[in-house]
Coordinates of C-alpha atoms and ligand atoms in Angstrom, one line a residue:
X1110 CA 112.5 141.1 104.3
X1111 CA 111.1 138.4 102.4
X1112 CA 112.5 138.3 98.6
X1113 CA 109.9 136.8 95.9
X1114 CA 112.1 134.2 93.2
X1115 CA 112.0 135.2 89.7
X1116 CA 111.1 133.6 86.5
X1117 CA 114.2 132.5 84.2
X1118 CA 112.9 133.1 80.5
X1119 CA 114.8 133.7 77.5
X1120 CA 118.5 133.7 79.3
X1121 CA 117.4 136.2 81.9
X1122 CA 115.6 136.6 85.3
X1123 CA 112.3 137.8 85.0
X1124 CA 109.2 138.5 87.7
X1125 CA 106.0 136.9 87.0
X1126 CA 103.1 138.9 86.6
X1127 CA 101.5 136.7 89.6
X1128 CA 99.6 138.0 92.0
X1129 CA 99.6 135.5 94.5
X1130 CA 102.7 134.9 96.2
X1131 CA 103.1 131.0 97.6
X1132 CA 105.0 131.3 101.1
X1133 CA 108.3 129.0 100.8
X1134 CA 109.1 127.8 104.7
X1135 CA 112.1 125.4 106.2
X1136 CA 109.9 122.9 107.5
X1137 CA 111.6 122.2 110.8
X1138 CA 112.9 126.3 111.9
X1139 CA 109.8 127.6 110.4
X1140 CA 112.0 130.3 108.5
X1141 CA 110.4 132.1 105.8
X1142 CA 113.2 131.5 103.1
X1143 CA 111.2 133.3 100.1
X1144 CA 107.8 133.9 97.9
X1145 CA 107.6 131.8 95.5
X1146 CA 105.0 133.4 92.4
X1147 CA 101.7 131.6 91.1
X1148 CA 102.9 132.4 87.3
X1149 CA 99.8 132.9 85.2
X1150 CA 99.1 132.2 81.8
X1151 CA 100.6 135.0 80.2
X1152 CA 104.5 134.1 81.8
X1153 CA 104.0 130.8 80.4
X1154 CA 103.1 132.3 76.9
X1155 CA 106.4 134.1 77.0
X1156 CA 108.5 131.2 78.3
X1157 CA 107.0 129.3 75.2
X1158 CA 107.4 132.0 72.9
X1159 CA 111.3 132.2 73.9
X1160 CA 111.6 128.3 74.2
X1161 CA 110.2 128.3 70.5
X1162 CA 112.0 131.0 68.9
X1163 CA 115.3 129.3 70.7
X1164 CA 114.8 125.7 69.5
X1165 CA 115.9 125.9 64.8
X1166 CA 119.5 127.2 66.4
X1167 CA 119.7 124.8 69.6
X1168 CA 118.5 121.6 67.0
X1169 CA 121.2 122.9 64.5
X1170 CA 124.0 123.1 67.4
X1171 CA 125.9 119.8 66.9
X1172 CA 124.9 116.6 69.1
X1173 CA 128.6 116.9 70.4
X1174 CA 128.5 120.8 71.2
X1175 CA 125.1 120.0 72.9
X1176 CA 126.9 116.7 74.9
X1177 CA 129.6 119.6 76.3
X1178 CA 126.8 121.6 78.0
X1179 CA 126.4 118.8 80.1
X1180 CA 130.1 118.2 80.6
X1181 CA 130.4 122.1 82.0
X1182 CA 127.2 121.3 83.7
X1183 CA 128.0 118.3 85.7
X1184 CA 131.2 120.0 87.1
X1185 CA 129.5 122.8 88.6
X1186 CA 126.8 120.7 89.8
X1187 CA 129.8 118.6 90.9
X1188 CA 131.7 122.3 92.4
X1189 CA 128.8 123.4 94.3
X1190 CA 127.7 119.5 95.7
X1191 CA 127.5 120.9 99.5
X1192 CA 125.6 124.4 99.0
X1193 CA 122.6 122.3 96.6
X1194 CA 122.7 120.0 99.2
X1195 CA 122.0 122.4 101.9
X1196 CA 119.5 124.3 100.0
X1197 CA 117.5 120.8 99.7
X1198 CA 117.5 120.3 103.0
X1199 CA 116.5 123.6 104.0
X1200 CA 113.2 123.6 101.8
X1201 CA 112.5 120.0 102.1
X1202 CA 113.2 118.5 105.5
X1203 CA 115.1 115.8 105.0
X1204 CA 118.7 114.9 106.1
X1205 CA 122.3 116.0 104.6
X1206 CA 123.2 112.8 103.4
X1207 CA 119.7 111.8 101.8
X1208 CA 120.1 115.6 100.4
X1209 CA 123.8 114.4 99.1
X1210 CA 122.0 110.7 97.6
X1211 CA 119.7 113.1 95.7
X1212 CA 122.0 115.6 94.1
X1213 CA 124.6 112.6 93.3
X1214 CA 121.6 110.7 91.8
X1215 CA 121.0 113.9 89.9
X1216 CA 124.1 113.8 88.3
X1217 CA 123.9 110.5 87.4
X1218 CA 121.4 112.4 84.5
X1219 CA 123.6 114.6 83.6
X1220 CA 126.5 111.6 83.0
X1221 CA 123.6 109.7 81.4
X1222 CA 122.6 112.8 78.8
X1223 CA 126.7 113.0 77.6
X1224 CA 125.6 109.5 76.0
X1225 CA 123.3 111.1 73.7
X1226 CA 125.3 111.6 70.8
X1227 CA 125.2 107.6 71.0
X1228 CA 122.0 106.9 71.8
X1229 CA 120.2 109.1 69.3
X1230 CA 122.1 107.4 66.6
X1231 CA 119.6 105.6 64.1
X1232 CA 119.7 102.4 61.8
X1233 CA 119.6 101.6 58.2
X1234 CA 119.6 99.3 55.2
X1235 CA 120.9 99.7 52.1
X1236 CA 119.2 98.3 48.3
X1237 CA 115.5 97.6 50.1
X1238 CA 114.7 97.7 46.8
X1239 CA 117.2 97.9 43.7
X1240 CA 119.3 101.1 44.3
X1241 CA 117.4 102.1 47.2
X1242 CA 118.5 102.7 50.5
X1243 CA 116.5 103.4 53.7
X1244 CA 117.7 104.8 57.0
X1245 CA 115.9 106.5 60.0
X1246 CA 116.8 109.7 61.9
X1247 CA 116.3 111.2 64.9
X1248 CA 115.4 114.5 65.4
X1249 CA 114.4 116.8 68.3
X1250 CA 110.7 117.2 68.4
X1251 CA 110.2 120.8 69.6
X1252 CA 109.6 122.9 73.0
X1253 CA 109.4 120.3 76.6
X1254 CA 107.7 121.0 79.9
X1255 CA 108.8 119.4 83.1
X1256 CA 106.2 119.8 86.5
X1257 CA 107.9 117.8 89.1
X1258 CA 106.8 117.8 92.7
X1259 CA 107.9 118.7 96.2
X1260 CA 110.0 115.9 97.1
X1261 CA 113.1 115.5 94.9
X1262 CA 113.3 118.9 94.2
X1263 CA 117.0 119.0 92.6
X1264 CA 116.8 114.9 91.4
X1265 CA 113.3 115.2 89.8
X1266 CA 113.9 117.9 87.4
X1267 CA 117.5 116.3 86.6
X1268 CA 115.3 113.4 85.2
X1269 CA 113.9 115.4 82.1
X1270 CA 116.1 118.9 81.6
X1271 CA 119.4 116.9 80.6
X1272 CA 118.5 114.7 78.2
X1273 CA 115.4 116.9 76.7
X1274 CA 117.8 119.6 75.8
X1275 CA 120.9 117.6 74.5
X1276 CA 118.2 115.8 72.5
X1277 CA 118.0 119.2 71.0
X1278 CA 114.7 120.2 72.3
X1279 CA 114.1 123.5 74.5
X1280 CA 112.6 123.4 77.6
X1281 CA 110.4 124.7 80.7
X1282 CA 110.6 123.7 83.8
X1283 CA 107.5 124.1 86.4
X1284 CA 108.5 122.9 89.7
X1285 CA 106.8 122.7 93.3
X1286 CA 105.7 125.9 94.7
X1287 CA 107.0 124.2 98.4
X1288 CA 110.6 123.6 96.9
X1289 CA 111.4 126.1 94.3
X1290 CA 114.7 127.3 95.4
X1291 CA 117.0 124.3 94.6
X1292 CA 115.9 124.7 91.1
X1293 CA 116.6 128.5 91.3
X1294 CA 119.9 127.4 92.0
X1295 CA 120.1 124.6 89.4
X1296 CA 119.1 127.5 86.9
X1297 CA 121.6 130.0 88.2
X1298 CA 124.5 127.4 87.4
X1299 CA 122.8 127.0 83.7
X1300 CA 123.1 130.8 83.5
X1301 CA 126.4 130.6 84.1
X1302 CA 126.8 127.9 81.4
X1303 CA 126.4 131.1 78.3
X1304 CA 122.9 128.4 77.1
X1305 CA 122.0 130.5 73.9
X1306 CA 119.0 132.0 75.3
X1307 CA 115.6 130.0 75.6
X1308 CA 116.8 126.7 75.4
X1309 CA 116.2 126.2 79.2
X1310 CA 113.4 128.0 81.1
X1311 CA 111.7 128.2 84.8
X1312 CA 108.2 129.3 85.5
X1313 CA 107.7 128.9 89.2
X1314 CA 104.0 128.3 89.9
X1315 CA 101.4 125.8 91.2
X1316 CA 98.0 125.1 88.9
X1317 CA 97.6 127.8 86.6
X1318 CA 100.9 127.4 84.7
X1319 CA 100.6 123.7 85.0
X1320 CA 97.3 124.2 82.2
X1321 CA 98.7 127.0 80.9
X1322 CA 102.0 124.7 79.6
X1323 CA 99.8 121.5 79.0
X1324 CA 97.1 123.5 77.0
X1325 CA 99.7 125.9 75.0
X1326 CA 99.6 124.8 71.6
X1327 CA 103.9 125.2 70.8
X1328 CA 104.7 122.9 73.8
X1329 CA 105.2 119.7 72.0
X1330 CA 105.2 117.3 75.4
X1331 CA 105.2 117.2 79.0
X1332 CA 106.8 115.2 81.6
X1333 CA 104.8 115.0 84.7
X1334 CA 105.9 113.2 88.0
X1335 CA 103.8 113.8 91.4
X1336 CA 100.4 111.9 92.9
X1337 CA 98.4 109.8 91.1
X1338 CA 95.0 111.7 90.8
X1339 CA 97.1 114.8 89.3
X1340 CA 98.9 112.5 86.8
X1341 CA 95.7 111.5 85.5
X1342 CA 94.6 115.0 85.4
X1343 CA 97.8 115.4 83.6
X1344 CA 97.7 112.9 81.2
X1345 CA 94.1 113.3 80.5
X1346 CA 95.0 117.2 79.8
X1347 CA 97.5 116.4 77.7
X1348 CA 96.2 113.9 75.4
X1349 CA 93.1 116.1 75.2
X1350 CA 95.5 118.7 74.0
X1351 CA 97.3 116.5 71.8
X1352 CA 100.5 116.4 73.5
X1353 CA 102.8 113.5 74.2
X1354 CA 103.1 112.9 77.9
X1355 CA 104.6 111.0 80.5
X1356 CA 103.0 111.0 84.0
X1357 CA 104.3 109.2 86.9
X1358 CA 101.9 108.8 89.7
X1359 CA 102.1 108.1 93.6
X1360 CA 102.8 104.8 95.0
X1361 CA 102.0 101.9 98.2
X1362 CA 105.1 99.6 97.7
X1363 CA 104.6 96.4 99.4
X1364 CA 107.9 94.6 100.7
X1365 CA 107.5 91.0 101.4
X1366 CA 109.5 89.0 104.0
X1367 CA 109.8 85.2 103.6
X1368 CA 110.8 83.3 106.4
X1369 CA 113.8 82.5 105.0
X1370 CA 115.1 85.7 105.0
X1371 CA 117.8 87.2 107.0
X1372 CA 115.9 88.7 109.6
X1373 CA 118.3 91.3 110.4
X1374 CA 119.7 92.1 107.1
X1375 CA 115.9 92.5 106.0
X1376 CA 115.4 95.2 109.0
X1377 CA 118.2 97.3 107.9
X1378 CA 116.7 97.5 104.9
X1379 CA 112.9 98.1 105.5
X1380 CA 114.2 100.6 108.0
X1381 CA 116.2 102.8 105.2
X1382 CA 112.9 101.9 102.9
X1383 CA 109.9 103.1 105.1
X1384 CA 111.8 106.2 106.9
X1385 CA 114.8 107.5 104.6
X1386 CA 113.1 111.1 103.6
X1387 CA 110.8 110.9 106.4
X1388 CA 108.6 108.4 104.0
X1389 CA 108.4 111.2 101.2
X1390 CA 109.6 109.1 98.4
X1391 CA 107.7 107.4 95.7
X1392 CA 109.9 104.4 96.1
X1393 CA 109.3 104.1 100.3
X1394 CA 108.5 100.7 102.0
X1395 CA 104.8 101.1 102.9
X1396 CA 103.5 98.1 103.7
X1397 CA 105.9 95.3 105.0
X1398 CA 104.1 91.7 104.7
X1399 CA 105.5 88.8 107.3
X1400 CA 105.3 85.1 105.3
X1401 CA 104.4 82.8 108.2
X1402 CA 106.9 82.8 110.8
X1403 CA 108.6 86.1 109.6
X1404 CA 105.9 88.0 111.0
X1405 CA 106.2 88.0 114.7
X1406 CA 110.3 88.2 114.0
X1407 CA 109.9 91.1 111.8
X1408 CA 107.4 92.8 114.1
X1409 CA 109.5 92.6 117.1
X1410 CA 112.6 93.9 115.5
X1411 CA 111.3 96.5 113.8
X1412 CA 109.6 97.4 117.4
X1413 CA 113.2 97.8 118.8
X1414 CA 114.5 99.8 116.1
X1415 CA 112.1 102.3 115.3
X1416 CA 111.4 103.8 118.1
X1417 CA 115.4 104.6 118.5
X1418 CA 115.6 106.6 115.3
X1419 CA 116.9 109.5 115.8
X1420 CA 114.6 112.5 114.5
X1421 CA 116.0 116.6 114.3
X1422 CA 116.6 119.4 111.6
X1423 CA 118.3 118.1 108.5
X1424 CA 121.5 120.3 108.9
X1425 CA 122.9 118.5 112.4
X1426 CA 125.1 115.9 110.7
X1427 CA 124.4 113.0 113.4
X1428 CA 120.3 113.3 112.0
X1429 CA 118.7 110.0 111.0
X1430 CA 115.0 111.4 110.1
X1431 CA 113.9 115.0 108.8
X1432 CA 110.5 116.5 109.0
X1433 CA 107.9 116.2 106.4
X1434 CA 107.0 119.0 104.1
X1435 CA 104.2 120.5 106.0
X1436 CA 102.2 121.3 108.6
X1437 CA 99.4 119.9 106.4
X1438 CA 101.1 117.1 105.6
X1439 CA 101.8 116.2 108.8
X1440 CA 97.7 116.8 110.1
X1441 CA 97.0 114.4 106.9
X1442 CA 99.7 111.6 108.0
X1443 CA 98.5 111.6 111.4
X1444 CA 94.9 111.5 110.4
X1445 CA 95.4 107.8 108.4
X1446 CA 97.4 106.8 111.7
X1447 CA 94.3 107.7 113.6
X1448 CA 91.9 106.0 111.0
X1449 CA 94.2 102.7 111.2
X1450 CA 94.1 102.7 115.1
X1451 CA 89.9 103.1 114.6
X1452 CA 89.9 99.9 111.8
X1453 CA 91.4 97.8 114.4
X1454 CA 95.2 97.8 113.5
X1455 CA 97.8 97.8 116.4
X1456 CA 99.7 101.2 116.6
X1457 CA 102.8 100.0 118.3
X1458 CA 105.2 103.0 117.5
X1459 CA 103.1 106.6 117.4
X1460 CA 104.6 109.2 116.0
X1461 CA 101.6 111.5 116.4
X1462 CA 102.7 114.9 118.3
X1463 CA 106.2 114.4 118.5
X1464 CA 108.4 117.0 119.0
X1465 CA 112.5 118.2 118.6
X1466 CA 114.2 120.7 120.9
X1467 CA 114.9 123.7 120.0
X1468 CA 112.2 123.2 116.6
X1469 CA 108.7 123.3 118.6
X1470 CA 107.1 124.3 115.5
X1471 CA 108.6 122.5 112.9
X1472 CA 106.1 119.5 111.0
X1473 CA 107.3 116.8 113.2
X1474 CA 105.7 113.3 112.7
X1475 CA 108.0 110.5 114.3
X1476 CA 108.4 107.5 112.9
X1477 CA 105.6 105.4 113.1
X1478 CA 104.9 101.4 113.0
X1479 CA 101.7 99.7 112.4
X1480 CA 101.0 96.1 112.7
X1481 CA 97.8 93.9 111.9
X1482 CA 97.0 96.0 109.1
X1483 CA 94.1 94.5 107.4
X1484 CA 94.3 94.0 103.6
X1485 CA 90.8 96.0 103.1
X1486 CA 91.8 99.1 105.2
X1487 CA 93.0 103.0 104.6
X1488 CA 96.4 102.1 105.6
X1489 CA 96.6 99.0 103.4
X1490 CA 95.4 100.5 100.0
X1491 CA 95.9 104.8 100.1
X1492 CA 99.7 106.3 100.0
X1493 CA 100.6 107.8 103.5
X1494 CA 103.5 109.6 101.9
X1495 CA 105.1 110.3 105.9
X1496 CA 107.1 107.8 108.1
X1497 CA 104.8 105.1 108.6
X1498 CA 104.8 101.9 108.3
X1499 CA 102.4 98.6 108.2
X1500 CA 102.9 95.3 108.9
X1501 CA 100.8 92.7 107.4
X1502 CA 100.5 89.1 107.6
X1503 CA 100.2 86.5 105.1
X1504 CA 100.1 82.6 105.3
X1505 CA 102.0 81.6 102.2
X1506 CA 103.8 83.5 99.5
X1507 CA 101.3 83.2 97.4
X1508 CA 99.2 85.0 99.6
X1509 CA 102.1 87.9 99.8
X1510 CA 101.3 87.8 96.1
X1511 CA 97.9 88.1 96.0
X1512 CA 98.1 91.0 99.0
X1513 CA 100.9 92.8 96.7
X1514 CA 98.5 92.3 93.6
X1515 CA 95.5 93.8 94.5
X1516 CA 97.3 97.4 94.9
X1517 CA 95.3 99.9 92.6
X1518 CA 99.3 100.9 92.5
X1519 CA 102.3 99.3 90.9
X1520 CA 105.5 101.3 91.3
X1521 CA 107.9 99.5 93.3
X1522 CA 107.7 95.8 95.6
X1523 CA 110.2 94.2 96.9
X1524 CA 111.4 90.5 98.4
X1525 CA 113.4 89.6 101.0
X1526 CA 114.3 85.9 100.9
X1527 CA 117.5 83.3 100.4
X1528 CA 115.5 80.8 97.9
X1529 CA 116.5 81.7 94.1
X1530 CA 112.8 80.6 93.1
X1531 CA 110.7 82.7 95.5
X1532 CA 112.6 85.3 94.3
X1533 CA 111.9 84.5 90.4
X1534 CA 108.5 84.0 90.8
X1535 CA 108.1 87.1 92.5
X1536 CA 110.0 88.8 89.5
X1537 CA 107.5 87.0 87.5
X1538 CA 104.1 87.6 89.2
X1539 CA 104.2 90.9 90.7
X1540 CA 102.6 93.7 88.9
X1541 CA 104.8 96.5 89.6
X1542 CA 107.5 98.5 87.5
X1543 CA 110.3 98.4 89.9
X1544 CA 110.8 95.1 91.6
X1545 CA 113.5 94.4 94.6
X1546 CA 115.5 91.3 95.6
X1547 CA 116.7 91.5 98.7
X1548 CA 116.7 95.4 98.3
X1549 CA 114.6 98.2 99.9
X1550 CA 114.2 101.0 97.6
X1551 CA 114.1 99.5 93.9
X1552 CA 115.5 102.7 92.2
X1553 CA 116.3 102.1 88.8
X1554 CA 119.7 103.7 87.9
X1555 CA 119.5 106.7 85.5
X1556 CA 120.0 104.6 81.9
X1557 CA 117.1 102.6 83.1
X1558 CA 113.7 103.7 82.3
X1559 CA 111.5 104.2 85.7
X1560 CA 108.9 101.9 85.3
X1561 CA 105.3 102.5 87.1
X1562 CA 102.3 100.3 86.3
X1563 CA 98.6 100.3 86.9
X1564 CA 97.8 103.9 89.0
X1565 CA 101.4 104.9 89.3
X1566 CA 102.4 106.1 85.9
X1567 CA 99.8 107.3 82.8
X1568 CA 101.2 107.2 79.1
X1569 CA 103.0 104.9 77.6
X1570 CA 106.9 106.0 77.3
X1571 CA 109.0 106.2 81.0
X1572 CA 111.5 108.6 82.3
X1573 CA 114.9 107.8 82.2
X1574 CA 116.8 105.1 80.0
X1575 CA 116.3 104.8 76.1
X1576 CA 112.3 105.6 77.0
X1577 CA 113.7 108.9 77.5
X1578 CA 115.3 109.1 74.0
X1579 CA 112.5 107.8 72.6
X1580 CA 110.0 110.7 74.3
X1581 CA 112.5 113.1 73.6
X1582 CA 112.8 112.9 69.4
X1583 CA 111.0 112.1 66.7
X1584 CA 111.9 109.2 64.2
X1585 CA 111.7 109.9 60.3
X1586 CA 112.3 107.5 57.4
X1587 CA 114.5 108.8 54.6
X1588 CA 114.1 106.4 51.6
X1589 CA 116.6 107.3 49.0
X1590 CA 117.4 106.8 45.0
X1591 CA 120.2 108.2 43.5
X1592 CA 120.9 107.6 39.5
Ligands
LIG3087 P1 101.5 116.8 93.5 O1 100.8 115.9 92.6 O2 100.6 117.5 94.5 O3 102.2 118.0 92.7 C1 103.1 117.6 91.7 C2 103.2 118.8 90.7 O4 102.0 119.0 90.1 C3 103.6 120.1 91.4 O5 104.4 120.8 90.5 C4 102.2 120.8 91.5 O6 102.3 122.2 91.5 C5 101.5 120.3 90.2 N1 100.0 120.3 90.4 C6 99.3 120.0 91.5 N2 98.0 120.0 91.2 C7 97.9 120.2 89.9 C8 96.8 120.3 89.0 N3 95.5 120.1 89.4 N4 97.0 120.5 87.7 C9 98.3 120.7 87.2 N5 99.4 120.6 88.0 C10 99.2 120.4 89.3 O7 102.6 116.0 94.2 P2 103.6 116.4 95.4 O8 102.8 116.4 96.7 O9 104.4 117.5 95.0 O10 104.6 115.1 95.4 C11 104.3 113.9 96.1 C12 103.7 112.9 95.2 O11 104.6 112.6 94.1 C13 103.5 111.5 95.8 O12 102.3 111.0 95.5 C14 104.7 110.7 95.3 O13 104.4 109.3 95.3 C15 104.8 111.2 93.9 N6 106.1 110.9 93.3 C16 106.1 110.0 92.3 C17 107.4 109.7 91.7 C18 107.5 108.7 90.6 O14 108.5 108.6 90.0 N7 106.4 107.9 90.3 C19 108.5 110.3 92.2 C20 108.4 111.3 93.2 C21 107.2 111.6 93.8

């Protein structure tokens, strides 16, 4: 029988008063794993109420007390590595060892939430006047929500809860109704951790207690990471509401390939880039441009080396690509390989109605390579989020540029070349947030803020780094005089 997850408010487990029940699947067995609730309004006003009432004790807990929390926290994280792993690939899709990448990347938070107790540390200057001195503090600023989407479902989260709550804030976490159970589990360790209650709280939902936490008037900010036309939603709901907020959006990251590149070397990469997590990443190659020459080489290598990827259910260690998330997912991905095919492009790998042994019914869509994509097409501009990739062709670098450039997105782009000053003036000119030399997926590591531009991130502070800090207190000037 199918068993519906609970709420975790106010250090206990709690059902939500929902009553619509979200069906959670594996994506390749079709297992029904659990019911995930559509939490209404009124189990977000109690997860506020015991995130508020928690937060004068947690702020008065010393920075260092707080800093142990994560300590504990990272070596059950650490002790249980396999069985979050598993439970990532069994909601998600994707293979053991991207689920391993993820949960090690989420630890890298925790490790970089310890170095709080540093980095909230303020200035100050004595006699800025005679006898008076002037410093600045830090201080938490109150109750944090988190929504985070499908696709990261252990990482994401780890990008906010740490450093929020050793910040001394308390905090709610809303995460993807299609992947709520490796948060369960992440929760079930922080139970375990003896949190005085309501510092850290679940609601597991889809829209309603997304408003509900953006429009409830004791949640002081929200961190937001998912598409692009909900972070502006988000944003614009937030501002509205006069909340802080940080929303990071969807993506189409461009990798261009000069032809001085190392053909081969590049291929590895792009091939880790546009497939690793069936696509489903924010930093995925999308769209790889050929400079001149590189184009025919890159084409007919990539040719060879799709097509041999090998594609099953996440568990089976010798797995190189997972399923995606969905069967509507996968109807959407190969609707845009259909709608490429009718603008003219060359489908030369088709991973439309693919299919694994022994997982007829799982949301199979192989992985799929697309060349003469043309710069005003579907497939050139809109995110596919599956395993697909385009090929484009530019004369020059500065073309690449230009191509690169006129994304309404700017998360990641990256270059592959051996000439020092293609690869400074594409730092230079490219208007995206994470740029990659001679690397596939530009992932900034956790004390680096992650940096979207244009329609991939709305508001002004990042996630991550010392943009995190900054989100996650508020600074006050103490000017003293003592006679
Ligand atoms: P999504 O936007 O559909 O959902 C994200 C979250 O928002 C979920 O928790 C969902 O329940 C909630 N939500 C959905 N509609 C809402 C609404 N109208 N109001 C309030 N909340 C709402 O995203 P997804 O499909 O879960 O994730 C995939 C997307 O996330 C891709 O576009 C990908 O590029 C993006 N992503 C971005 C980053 C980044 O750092 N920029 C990282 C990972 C994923």
């Amino acid at each position: 029988m199918s068993r519906t997850i609970k709420n975790y408010i106010d250090g206990d487990w709690v059902e939500s008063g929902a009553s619509t029940l979200m069906p959670v699947h594996d994506p390749a067995s079709c297992e029904h794993l659990a019911d995930c609730p559509d939490s209404t309004a009124a189990d977000v006003d109690l997860a506020v109420g015991a995130a508020k009432a928690a937060f004068d004790e947690w702020r008065g807990t010393p920075v260092l007390v707080r800093a142990q929390y994560m300590h504990h926290f990272k070596v059950m994280v650490e002790d249980n590595f396999e069985e979050v792993s598993r439970i990532v690939v069994k909601e998600h899709g994707k293979t053991m060892d991207e689920a391993r990448g993820e949960v090690r990347r989420g630890i890298e938070s925790i490790d970089f939430a310890m170095s709080v107790p540093v980095l909230m540390r303020s200035d100050g200057l004595e006699d800025i006047s005679s006898g008076i001195d002037e410093t600045t503090v830090r201080q938490p600023a109150g109750v944090f929500a988190a929504i985070t989407p499908f696709n990261f479902p252990l990482m994401v989260p780890l990008w906010f809860l740490p450093t929020a709550i050793t910040c001394g804030n308390t905090f709610i976490l809303k995460p993807s109704p299609q992947t709520p159970l490796s948060t369960e589990f992440l929760f079930e360790m922080l139970d375990e951790l003896d949190f005085p209650e309501g510092v850290v709280n679940l609601v597991n939902g889809a829209v309603p207690s997304a408003t509900a936490l953006m429009e409830h008037p004791d949640v002081t900010g929200v961190s937001f990471v998912g598409s692009s036309a909900v972070a502006k939603i988000i944003y614009e709901t937030c501002t509205r509401n006069g909340k802080r907020v940080q929303a990071q959006g969807g993506a189409k990251n461009y990798i261009a390939v000069m032809p001085d590149a190392d053909i081969e070397a590049s291929v590895k990469n792009i091939l880790g880039a546009a497939y690793g997590c069936a696509g489903q990443r924010c930093l995925a190659a999308a769209v790889a441009v050929g400079v001149g020459d590189a184009y025919d080489a890159l084409k007919d290598e990539l040719a060879k080396q799709v097509a041999n990827l090998k594609v099953g259910y996440g568990l089976d260690e010798t797995t190189q690509m997972g399923t995606v998330i969905s069967d509507s997912a996968k109807e959407r991905i190969e609707s845009m390989i259909a709608q490429s095919a009718t603008e003219g492009a060359d489908v030369v790998v088709d991973g439309r109605d693919f299919n694994v042994a022994g997982y007829e019914k799982g949301s199979w869509v192989g992985p799929t390579l697309i060349a003469d994509v043309q710069p005003d097409t579907t497939m050139a501009n809109e995110e596919v989020f599956g395993p697909v990739l385009a090929l484009m062709k530019a004369d020059s670098f500065d073309d690449a540029v230009d191509i690169i450039n006129q994304s309404r997105y700017g998360n990641a782009a990256s270059i592959f070349t051996s000439n020092g000053k293609n690869a400074r003036e594409f730092k230079y000119n490219v208007n995206a947030g994470n740029i990659g030399v001679n690397i596939g997926v530009a992932a900034p590591s956790a004390s680096f803020p992650f940096g979207g531009q244009k329609d991939s991130f709305f508001g002004d502070l990042h996630g991550q780094g010392m943009d995190s800090i900054e989100f996650y207190t508020e600074r006050k000037i103490v000017i003293e005089r003592w006679v």
